XYZ file of C-alpha atoms in Angstrom:
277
model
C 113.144 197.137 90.744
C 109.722 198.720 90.982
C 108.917 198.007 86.991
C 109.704 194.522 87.990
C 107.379 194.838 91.419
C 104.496 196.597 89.297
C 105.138 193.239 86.990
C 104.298 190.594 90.101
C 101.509 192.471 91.602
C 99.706 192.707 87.945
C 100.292 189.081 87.302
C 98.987 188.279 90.719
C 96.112 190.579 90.278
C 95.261 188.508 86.808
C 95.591 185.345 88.939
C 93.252 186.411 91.342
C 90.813 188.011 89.291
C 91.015 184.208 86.945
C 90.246 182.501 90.214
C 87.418 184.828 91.152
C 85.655 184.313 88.441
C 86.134 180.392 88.280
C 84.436 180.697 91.849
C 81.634 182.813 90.333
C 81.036 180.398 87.502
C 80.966 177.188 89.665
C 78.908 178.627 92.445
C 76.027 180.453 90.102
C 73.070 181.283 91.764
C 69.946 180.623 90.802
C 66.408 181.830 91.677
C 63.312 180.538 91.055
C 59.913 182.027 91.268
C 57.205 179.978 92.650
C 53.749 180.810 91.300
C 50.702 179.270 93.451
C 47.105 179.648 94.067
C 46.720 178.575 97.404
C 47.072 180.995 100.520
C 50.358 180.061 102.751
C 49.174 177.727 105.621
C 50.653 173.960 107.074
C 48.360 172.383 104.779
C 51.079 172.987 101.831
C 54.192 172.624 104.293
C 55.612 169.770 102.236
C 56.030 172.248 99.597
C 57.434 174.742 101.727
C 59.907 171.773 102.984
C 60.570 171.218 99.864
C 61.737 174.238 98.945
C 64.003 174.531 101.888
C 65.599 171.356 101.395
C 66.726 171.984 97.959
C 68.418 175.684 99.156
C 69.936 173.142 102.060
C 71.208 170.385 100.089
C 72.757 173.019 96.856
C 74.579 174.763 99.433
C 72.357 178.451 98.536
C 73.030 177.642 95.039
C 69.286 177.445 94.069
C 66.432 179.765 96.353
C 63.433 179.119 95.590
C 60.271 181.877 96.574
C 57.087 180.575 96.430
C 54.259 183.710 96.329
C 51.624 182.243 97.458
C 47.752 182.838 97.091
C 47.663 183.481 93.520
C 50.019 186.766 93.920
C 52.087 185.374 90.250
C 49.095 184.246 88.807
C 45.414 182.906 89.772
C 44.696 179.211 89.441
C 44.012 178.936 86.261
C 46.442 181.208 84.553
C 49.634 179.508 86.048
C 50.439 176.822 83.772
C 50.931 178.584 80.872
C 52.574 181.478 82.235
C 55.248 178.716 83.662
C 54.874 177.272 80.368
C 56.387 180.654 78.699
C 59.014 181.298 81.312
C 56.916 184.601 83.338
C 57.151 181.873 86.378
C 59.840 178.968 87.079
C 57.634 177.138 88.934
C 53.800 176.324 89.653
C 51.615 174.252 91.446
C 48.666 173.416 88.044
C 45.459 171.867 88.881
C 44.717 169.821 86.325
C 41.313 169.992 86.330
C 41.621 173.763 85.768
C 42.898 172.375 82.179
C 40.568 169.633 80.933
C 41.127 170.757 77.471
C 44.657 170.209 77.596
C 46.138 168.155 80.594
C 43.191 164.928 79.210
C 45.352 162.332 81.044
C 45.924 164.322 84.238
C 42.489 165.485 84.772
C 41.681 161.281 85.198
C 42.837 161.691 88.355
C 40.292 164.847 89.005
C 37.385 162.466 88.160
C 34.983 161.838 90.438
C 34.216 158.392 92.581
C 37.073 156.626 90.437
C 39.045 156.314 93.610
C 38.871 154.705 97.059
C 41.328 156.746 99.185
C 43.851 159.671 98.088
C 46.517 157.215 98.870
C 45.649 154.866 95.979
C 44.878 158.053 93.886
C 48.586 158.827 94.341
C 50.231 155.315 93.946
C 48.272 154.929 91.093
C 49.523 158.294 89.817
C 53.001 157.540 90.712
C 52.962 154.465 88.631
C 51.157 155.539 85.747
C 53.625 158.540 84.958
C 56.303 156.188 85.120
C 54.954 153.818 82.777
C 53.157 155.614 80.822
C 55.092 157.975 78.364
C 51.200 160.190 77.513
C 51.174 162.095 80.869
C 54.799 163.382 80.483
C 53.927 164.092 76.835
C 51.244 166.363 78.028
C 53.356 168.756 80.010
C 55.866 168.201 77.269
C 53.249 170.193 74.970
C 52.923 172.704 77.518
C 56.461 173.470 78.448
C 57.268 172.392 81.658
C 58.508 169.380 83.849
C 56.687 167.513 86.339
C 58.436 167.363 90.250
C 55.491 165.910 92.237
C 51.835 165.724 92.791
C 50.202 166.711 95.742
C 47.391 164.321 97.441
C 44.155 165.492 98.555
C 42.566 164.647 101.460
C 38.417 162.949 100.944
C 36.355 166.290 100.137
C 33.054 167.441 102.056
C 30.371 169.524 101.667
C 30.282 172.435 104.270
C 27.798 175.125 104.988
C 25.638 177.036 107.220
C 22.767 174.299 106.532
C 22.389 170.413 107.522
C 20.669 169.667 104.308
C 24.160 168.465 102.532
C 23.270 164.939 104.353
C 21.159 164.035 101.519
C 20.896 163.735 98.085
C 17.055 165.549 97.881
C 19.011 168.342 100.254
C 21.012 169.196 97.740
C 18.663 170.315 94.989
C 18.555 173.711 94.391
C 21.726 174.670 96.155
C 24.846 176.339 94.893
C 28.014 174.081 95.294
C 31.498 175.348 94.886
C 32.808 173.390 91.561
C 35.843 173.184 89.558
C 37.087 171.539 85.938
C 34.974 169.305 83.697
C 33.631 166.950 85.149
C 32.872 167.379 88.718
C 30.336 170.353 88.125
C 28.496 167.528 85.668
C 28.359 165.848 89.262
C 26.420 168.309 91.015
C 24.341 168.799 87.966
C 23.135 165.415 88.067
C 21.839 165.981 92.062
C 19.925 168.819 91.171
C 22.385 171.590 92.560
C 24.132 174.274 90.467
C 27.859 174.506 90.087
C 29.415 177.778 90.766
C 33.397 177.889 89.912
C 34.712 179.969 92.968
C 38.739 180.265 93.397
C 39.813 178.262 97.006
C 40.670 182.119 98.360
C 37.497 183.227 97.597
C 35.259 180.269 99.102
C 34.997 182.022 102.698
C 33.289 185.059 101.883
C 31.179 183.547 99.085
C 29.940 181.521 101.767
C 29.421 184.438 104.656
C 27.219 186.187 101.634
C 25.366 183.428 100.534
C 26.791 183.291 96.748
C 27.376 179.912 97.678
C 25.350 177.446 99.813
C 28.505 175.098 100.029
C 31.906 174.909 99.276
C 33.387 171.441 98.191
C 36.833 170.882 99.235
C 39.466 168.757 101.541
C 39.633 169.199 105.222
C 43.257 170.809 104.632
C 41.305 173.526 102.933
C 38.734 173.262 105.007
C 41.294 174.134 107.954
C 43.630 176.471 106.466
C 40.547 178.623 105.328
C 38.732 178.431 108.047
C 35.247 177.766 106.450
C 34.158 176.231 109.668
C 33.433 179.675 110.236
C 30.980 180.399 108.007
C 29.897 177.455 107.275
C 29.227 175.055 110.742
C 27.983 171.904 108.946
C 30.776 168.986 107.023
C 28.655 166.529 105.037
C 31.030 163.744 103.675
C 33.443 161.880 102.350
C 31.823 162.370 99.237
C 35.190 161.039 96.991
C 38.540 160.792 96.956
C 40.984 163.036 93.959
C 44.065 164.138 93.624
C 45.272 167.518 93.804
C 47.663 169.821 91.747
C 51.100 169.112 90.237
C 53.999 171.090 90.912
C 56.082 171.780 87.590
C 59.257 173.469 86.771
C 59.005 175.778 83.347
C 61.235 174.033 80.738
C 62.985 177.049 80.222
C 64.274 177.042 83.852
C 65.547 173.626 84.141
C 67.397 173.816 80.710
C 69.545 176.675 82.557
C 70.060 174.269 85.746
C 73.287 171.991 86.100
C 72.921 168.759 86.192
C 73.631 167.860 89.943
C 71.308 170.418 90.381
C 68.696 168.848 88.326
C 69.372 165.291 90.373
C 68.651 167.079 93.871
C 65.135 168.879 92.607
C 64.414 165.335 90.970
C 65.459 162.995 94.673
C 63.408 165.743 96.726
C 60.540 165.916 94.569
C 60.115 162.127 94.818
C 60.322 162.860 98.954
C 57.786 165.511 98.831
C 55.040 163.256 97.194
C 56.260 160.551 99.574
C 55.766 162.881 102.771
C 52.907 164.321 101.706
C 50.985 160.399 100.874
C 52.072 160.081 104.750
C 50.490 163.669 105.859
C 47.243 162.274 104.364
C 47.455 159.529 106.303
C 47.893 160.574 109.669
């Protein structure tokens, strides 16, 4: 009688243990790390709501941590470190990469575009016609998700002169990428590549006469503080991409993979509309 009890309880025990680990399997968790250069502020909240709404909609299957102001990597590091795996995720600036992202960094060019919103349709549309710009991240081993709009860029400073061309001469001007230091070349000023984090106290010292950014960086930095005077719109650009490493989505189910590719066409969506309010 109790050989034959100890024989039910092990074959239950087997059961259960089968059925644990069928649970296990089917519910895997997975968490990705979220590299980005950008300090944490509302001005990259459709990220962060991005980022919740994939945890929501998986059921806790996928967490996502985004480390923000370049604590995974600075600016221009975090493509290929997402590209070999040391980060699941990034938001890449392509102008950061003009050697290697050539068809991205179009969108990084200066006075090509009339408003950040046709930046971003035309960006939109281009990536799905176009095979080239997924070809490019291809190289570089990772995915794209969804591009980020900027707002128009100003000048701002502790000086008035950034109202005219002749003001300009002389004076050191935040600059990033290829071809937008060429730009303040051409008025006479003289680029100086400064990281967005960095752009406040360059400015309180006087390493730089003005930085040269959107008003969402603008805000969530706070360089009205050192810097009282906004000259501008000078143009209109796009901003970074956020990718997924290559290596990360291969390990990702494929329902999964549907939800990050539904909410990444939401997040450009909502954040076209953020511009625009």
């Amino acid at each position: 009688m109790i050989s034959a009890l100890k024989g039910i309880l092990g074959s239950a025990l087997i059961a259960a243990s089968a059925v644990a680990v069928t649970t296990t399997a089917s519910a895997q968790e997975f968490k990705l790390r979220w590299g980005h250069y950008l300090p944490n502020s509302p001005f990259v909240q459709a990220e962060k709501d991005f980022a919740a709404k994939i945890e929501e909609r998986t059921g806790g299957r996928v967490k996502i941590d985004i480390t923000f102001a370049g604590g995974l990597g600075k600016g221009n590091e975090l493509l290929p470190l997402a590209g070999r795996g040391a980060v699941d995720m990034a938001a890449v600036v392509p102008g950061y990469y003009a050697d290697r992202l050539l068809f991205w960094k179009a969108y990084q060019i200066p006075f090509i575009f009339n408003s950040p919103k046709q930046a971003m349709e035309i960006s939109a549309a281009s990536y799905k016609k176009l095979p080239v710009f997924k070809e490019e991240l291809d190289k570089m081993g990772v995915m794209f998700l969804f591009h980020q709009p900027l707002g128009e860029y100003y000048l701002t400073g502790k000086s008035p002169d950034c109202d005219t061309v002749a003001g300009l001469k002389g004076k050191k001007i935040r600059s990033f990428g290829a071809d937008i230091p060429k730009l303040h070349q051409a008025v006479g000023a003289t680029p100086v590549s400064v990281g967005v984090g960095a752009v406040y106290e360059a400015l309180q010292r006087g390493s730089l006469d003005y930085s040269f950014l959107n008003r969402g960086n603008i805000l969530s930095n706070r360089l009205y503080e050192p810097g009282k005077y906004n000259c501008g719109p000078i143009m209109s650009i796009t901003g970074h991409l956020i990718v997924i490493s290559k290596r990360a989505w291969a390990k990702l189910p494929d329902d999964i993979k549907t939800i990050m590719v539904e909410e990444g066409e939401k997040s450009g969506k909502a954040y076209i509309k953020s511009i625009d309010a």
